[in-house]
PDB file of C-alpha atoms in Angstrom:
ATOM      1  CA  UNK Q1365      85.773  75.144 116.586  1.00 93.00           C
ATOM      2  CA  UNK Q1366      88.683  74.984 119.142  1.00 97.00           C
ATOM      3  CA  UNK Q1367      92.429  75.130 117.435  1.00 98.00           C
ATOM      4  CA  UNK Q1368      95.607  75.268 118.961  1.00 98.00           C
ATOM      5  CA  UNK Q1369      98.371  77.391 117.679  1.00 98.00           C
ATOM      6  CA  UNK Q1370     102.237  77.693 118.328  1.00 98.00           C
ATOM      7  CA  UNK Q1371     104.716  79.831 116.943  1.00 98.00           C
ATOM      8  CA  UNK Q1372     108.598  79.411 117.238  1.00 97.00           C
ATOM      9  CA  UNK Q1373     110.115  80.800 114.538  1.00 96.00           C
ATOM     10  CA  UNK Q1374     112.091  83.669 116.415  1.00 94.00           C
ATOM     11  CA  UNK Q1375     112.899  84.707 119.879  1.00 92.00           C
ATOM     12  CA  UNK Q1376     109.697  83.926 121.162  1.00 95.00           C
ATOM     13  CA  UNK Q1377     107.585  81.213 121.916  1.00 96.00           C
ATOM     14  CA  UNK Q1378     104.354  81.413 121.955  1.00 97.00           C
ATOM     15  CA  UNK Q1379     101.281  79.245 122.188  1.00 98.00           C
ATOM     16  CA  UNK Q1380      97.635  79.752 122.553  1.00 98.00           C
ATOM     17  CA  UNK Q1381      93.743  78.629 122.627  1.00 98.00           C
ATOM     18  CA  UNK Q1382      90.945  79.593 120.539  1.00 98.00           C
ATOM     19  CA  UNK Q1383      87.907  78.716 120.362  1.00 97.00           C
ATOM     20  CA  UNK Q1384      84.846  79.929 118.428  1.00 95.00           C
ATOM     21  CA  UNK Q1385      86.827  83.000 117.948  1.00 93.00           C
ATOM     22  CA  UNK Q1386      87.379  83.718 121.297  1.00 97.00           C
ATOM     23  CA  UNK Q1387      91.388  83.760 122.289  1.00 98.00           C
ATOM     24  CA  UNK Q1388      90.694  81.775 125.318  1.00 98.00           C
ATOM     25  CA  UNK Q1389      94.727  81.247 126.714  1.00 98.00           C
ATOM     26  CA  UNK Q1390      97.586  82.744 124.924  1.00 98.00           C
ATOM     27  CA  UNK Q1391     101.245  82.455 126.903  1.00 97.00           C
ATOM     28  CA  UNK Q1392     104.063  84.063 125.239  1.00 96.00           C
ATOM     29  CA  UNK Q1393     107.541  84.205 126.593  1.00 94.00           C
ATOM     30  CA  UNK Q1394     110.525  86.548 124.997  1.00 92.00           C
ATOM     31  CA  UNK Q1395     113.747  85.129 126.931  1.00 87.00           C
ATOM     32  CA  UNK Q1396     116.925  83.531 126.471  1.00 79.00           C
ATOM     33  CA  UNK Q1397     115.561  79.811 126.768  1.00 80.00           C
ATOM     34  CA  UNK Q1398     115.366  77.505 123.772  1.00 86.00           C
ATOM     35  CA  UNK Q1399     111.659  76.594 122.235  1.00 92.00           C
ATOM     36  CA  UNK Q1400     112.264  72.811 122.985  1.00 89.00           C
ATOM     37  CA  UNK Q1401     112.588  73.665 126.867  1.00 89.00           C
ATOM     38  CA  UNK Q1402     109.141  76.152 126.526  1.00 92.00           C
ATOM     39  CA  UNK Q1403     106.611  75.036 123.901  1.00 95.00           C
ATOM     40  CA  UNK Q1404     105.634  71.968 124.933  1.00 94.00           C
ATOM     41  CA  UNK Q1405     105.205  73.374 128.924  1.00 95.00           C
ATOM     42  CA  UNK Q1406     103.444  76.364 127.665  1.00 96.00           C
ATOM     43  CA  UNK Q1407     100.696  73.563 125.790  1.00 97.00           C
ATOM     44  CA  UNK Q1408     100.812  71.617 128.758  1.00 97.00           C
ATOM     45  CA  UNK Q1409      99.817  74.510 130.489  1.00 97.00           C
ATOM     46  CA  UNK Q1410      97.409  76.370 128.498  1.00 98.00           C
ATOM     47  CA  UNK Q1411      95.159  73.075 128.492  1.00 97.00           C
ATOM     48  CA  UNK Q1412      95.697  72.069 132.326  1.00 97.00           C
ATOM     49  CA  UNK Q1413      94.577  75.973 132.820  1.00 97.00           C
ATOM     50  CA  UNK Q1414      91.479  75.845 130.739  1.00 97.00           C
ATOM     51  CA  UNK Q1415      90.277  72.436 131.697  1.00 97.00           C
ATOM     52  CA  UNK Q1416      90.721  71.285 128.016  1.00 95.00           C
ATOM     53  CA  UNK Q1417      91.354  67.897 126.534  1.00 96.00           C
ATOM     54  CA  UNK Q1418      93.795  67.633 123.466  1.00 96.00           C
ATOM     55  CA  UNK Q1419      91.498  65.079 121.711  1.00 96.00           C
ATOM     56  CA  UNK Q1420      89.179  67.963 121.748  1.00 96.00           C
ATOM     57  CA  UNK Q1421      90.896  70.193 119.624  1.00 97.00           C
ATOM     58  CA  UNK Q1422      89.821  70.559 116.386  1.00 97.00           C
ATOM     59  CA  UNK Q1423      93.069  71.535 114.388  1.00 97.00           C
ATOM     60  CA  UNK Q1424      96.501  72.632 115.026  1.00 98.00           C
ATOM     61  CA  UNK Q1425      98.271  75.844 114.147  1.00 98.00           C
ATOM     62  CA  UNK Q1426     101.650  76.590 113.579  1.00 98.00           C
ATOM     63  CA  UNK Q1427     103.932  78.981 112.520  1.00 98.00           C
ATOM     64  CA  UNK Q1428     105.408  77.469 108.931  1.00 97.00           C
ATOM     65  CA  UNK Q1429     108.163  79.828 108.307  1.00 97.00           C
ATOM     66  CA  UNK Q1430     110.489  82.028 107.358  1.00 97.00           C
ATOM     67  CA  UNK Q1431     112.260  82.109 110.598  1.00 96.00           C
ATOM     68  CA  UNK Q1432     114.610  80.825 112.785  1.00 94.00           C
ATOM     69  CA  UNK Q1433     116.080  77.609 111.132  1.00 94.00           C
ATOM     70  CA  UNK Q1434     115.954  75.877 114.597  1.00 94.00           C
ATOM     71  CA  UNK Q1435     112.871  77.382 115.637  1.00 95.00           C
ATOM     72  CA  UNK Q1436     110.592  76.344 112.665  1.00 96.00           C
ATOM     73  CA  UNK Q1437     112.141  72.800 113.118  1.00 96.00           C
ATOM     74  CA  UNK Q1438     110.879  72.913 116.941  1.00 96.00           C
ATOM     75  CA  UNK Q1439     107.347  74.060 115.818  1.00 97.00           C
ATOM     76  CA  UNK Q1440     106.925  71.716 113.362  1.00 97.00           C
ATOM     77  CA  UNK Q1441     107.708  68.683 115.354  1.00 96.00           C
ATOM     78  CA  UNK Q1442     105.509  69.424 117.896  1.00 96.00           C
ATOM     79  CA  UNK Q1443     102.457  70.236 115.557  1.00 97.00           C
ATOM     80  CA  UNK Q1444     103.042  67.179 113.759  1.00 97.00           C
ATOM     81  CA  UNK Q1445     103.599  65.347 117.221  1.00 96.00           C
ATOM     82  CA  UNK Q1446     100.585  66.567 118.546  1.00 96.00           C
ATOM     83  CA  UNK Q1447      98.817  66.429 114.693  1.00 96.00           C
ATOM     84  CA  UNK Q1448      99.442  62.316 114.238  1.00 96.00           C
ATOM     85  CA  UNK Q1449      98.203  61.984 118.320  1.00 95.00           C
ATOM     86  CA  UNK Q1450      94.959  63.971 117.683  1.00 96.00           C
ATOM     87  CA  UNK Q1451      94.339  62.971 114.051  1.00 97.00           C
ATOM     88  CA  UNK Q1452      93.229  66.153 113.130  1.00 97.00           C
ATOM     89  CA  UNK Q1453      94.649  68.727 110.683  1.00 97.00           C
ATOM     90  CA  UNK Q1454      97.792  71.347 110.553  1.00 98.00           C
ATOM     91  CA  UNK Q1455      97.066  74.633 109.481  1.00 98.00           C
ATOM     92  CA  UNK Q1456     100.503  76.402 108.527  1.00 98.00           C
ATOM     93  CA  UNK Q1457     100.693  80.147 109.194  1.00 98.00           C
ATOM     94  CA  UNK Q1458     103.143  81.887 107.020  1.00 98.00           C
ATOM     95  CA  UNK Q1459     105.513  83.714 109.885  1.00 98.00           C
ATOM     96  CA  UNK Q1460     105.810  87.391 108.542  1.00 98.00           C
ATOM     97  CA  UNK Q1461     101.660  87.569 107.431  1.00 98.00           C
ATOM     98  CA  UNK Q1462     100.572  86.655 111.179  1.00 98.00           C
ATOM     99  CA  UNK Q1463     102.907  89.312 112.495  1.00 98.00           C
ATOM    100  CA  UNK Q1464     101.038  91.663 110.091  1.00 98.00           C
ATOM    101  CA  UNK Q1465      97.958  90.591 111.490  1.00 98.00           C
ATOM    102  CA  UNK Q1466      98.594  91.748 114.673  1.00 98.00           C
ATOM    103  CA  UNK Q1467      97.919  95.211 113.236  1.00 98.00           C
ATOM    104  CA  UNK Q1468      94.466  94.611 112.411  1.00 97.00           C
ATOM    105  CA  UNK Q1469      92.291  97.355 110.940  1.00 95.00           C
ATOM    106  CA  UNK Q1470      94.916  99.733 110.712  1.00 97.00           C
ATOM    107  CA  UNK Q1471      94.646 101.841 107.298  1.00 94.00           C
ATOM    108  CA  UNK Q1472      98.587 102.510 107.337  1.00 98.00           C
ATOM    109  CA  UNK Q1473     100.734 100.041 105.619  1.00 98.00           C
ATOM    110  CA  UNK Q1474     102.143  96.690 107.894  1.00 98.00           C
ATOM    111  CA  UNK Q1475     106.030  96.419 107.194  1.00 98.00           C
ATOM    112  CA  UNK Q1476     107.218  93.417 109.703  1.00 98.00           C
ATOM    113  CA  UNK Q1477     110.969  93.067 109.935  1.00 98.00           C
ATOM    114  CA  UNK Q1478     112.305  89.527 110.809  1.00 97.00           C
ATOM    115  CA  UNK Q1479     116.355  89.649 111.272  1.00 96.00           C
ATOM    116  CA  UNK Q1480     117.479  87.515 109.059  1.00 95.00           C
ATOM    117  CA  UNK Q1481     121.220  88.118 109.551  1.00 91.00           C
ATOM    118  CA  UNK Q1482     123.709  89.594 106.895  1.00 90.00           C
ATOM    119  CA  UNK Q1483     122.073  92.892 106.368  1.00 91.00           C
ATOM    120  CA  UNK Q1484     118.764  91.101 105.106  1.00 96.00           C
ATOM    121  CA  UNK Q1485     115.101  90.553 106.847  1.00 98.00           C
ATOM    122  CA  UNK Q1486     112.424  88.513 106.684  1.00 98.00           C
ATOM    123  CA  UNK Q1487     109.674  90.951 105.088  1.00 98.00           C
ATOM    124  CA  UNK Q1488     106.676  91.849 103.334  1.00 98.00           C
ATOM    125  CA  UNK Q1489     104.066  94.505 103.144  1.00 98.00           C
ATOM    126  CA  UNK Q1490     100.278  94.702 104.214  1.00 98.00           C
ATOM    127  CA  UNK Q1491      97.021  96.909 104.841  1.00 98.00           C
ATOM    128  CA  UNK Q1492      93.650  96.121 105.921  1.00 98.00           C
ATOM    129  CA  UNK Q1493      90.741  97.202 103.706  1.00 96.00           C
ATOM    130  CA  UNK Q1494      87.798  97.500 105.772  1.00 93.00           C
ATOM    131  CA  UNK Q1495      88.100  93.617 107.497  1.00 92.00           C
ATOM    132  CA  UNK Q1496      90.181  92.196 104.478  1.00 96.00           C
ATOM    133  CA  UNK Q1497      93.908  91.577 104.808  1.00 97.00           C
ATOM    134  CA  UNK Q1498      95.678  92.717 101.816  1.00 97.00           C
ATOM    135  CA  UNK Q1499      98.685  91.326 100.762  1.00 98.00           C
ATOM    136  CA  UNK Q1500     100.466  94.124  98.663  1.00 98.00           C
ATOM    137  CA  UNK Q1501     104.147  92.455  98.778  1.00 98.00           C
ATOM    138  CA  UNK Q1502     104.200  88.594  99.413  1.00 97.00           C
ATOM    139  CA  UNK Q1503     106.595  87.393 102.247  1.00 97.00           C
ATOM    140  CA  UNK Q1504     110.134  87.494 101.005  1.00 97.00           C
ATOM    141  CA  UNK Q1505     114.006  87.625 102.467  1.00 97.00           C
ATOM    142  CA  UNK Q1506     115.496  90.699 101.209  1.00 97.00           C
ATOM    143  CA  UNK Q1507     118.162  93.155 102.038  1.00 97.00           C
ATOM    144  CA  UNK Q1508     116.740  95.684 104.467  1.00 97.00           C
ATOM    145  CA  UNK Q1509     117.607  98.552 101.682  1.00 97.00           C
ATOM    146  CA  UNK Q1510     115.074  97.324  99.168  1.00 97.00           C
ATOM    147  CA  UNK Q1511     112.041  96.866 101.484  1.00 98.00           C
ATOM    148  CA  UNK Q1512     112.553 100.595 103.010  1.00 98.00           C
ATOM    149  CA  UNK Q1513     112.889 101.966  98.950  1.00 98.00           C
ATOM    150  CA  UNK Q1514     109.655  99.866  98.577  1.00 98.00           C
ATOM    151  CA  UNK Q1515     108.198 101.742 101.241  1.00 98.00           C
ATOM    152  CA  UNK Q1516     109.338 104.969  99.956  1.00 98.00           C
ATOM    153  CA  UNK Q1517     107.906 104.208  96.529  1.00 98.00           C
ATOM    154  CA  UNK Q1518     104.187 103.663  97.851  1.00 97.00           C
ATOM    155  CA  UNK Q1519     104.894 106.688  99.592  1.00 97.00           C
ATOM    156  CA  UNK Q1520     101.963 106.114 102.222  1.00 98.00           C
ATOM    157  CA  UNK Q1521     102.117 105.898 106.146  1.00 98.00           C
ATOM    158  CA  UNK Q1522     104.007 102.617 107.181  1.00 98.00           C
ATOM    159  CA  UNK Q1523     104.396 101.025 110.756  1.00 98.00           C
ATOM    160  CA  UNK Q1524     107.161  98.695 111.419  1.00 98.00           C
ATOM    161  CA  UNK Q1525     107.377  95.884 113.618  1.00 98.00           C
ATOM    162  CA  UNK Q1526     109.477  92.741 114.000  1.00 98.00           C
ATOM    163  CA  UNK Q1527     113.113  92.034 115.619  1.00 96.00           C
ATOM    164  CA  UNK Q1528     114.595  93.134 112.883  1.00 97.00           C
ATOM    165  CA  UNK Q1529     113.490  96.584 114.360  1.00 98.00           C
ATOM    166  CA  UNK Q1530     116.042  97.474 116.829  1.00 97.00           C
ATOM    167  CA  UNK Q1531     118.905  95.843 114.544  1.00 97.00           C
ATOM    168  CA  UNK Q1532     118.191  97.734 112.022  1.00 98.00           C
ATOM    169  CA  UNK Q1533     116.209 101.475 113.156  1.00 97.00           C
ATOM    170  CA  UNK Q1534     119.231 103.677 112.131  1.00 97.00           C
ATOM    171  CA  UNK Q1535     118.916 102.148 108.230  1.00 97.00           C
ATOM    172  CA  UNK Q1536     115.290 103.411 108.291  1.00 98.00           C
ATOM    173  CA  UNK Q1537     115.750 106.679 110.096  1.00 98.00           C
ATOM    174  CA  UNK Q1538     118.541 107.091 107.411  1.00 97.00           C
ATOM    175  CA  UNK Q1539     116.528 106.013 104.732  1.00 98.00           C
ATOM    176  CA  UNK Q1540     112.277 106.114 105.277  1.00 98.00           C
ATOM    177  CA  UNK Q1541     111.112 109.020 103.612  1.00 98.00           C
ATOM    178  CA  UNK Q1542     107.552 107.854 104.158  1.00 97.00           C
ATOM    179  CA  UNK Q1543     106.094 108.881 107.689  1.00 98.00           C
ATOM    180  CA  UNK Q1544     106.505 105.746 109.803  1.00 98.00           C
ATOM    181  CA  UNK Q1545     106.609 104.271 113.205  1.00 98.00           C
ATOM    182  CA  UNK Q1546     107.219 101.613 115.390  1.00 98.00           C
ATOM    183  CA  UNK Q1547     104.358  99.193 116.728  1.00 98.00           C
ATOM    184  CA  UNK Q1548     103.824  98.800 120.335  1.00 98.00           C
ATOM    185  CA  UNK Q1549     105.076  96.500 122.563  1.00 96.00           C
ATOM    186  CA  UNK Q1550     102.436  93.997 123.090  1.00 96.00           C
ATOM    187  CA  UNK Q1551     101.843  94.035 119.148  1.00 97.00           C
ATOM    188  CA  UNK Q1552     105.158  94.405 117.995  1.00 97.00           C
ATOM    189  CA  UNK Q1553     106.387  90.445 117.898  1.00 97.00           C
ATOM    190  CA  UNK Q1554     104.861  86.732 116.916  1.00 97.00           C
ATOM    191  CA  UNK Q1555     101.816  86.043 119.385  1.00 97.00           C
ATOM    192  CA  UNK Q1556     100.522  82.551 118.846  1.00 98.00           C
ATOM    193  CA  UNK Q1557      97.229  84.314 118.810  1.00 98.00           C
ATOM    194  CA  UNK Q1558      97.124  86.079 115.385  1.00 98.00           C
ATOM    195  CA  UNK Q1559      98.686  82.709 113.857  1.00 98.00           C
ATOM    196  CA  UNK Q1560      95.673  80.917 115.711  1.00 98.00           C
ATOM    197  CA  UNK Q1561      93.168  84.038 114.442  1.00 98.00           C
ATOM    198  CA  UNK Q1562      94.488  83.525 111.046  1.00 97.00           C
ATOM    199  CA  UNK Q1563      94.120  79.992 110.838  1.00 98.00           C
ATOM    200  CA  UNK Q1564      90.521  80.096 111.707  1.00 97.00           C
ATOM    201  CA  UNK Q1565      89.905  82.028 108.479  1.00 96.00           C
ATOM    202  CA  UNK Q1566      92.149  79.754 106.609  1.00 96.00           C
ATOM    203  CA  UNK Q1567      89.988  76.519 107.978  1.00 95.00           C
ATOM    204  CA  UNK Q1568      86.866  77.945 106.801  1.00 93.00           C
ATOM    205  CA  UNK Q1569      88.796  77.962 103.403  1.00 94.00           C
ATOM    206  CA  UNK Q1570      89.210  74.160 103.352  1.00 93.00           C
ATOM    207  CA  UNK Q1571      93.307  75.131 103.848  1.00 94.00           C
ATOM    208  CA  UNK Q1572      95.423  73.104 106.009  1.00 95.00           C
ATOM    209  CA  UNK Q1573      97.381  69.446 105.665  1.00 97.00           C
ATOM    210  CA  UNK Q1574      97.774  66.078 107.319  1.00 97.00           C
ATOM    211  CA  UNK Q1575     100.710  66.188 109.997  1.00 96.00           C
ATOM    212  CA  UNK Q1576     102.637  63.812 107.516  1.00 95.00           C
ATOM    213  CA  UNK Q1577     102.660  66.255 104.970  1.00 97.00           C
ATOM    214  CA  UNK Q1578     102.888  69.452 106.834  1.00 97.00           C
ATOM    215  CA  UNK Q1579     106.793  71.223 105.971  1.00 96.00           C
ATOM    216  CA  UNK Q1580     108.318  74.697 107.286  1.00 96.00           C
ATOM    217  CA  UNK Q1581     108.596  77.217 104.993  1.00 95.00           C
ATOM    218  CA  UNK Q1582     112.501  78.454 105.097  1.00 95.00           C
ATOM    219  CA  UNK Q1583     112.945  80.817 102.065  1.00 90.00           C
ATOM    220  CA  UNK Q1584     117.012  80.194 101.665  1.00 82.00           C
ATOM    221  CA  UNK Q1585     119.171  77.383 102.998  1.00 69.00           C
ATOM    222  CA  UNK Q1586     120.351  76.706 106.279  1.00 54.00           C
ATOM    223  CA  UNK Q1587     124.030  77.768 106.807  1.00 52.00           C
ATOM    224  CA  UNK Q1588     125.260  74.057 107.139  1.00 48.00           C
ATOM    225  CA  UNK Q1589     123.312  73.924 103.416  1.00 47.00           C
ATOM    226  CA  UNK Q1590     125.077  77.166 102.243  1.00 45.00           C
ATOM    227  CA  UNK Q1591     128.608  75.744 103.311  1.00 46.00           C
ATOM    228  CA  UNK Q1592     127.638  72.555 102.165  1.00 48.00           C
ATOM    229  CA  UNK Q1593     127.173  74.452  98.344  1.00 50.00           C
ATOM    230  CA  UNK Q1594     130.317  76.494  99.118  1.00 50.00           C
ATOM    231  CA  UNK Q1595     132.526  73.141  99.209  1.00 50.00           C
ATOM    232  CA  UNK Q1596     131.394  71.638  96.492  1.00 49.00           C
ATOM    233  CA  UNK Q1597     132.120  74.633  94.533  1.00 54.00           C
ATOM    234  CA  UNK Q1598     135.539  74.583  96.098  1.00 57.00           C
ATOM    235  CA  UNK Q1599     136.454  70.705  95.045  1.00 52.00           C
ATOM    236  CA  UNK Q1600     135.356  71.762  91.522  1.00 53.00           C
TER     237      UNK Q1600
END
């Protein structure tokens, strides 16, 4: 069983190798270039580097969203690219649930903070029970206030990681009343591995799509949508 995942859907782009659930090649770059300069070069890569033919993969897997509006797009397009080459399925990730999966085993509760601009992240809330993921709050966009008073409600040890981290660690010094803290650096962003790790668990489930039917998952419109709504409210 050999998949191939890729994540855009923030700063980083990411893309990696699995096979029998072994993370053979994972290449992850955090840096001011855009996703459609790095993702496909980073596939290119991993598969010159482990001597591995596309048509030998046996599913893709991407990121499917919330995210970055631009990023998701970029993912998508190239799983579906490589999806209709390949002929073989797409198995979409949700963004903030294979961030929490980087934290696996960990008894504390997973907060993962995506920025999603105007005061609001990208969130949700997980803990591992033994080997099972538990979802305790499904992915959501919410302002950062009501996922920290969340927190404080369960009133258990939380750890936090995410971009929306550094934009917004004064709000939950200010405001976590629960112990907390911050996850490392090699754990603390999307890794194309845990949305490759996570997959594999969702093939065994019979989950995953066609590339023609495969769609990010966006959670609120695109500003261009948002303006769009604004203007017609104005001509009324």
């Amino acid at each position: 069983m050999k998949i191939l995942a890729i994540d855009s859907s923030g700063l980083v782009a990411s893309a990696a190798l699995l096979a029998d659930g072994i993370l053979v090649a994972e290449y992850t770059v955090d840096y001011k270039k855009t996703h459609s300069q790095t993702l496909l070069p980073m596939v290119d890569e991993i598969l010159r580097m482990t001597e591995q033919e596309l048509m030998e993969i046996d599913a893709i897997a991407v990121s499917e969203g919330p995210g970055s509006f631009t990023g998701l797009r970029i993912g998508a397009a190239t799983a579906k690219g490589l999806g209709l080459v390949i002929e073989k399925p797409i198995i979409g990730v949700p963004t903030v649930d294979a961030l929490a999966y980087n934290l696996y085993g960990t008894k504390r509760r997973i907060c993962p903070l995506m920025d999603a601009r105007r005061a609001q992240v990208y969130t949700g809330v997980y803990t591992f029970e033994g080997e099972n993921f538990i979802t305790l709050v499904p992915q959501k966009i919410a302002a950062v206030e009501e996922i920290l008073q969340q927190l404080n409600g369960m009133g258990e040890p939380v750890i936090f990681l995410g971009d929306g981290v550094p934009v917004h660690e004064r709000a939950i010094a200010q405001t976590m009343k629960a112990p907390y803290s911050f996850a490392p650096a090699h754990l603390a962003r999307q890794r194309a591995g845990a949305v490759g790790a996570l997959a594999a668990l969702y093939y065994k489930e019979g989950k995953g799509c066609t590339a023609g039917e495969f769609a990010p998952v966006y959670l609120r419109p695109s500003q261009a949508e948002r303006e769009r709504e604004e203007r017609l409210k104005g001509a009324v």
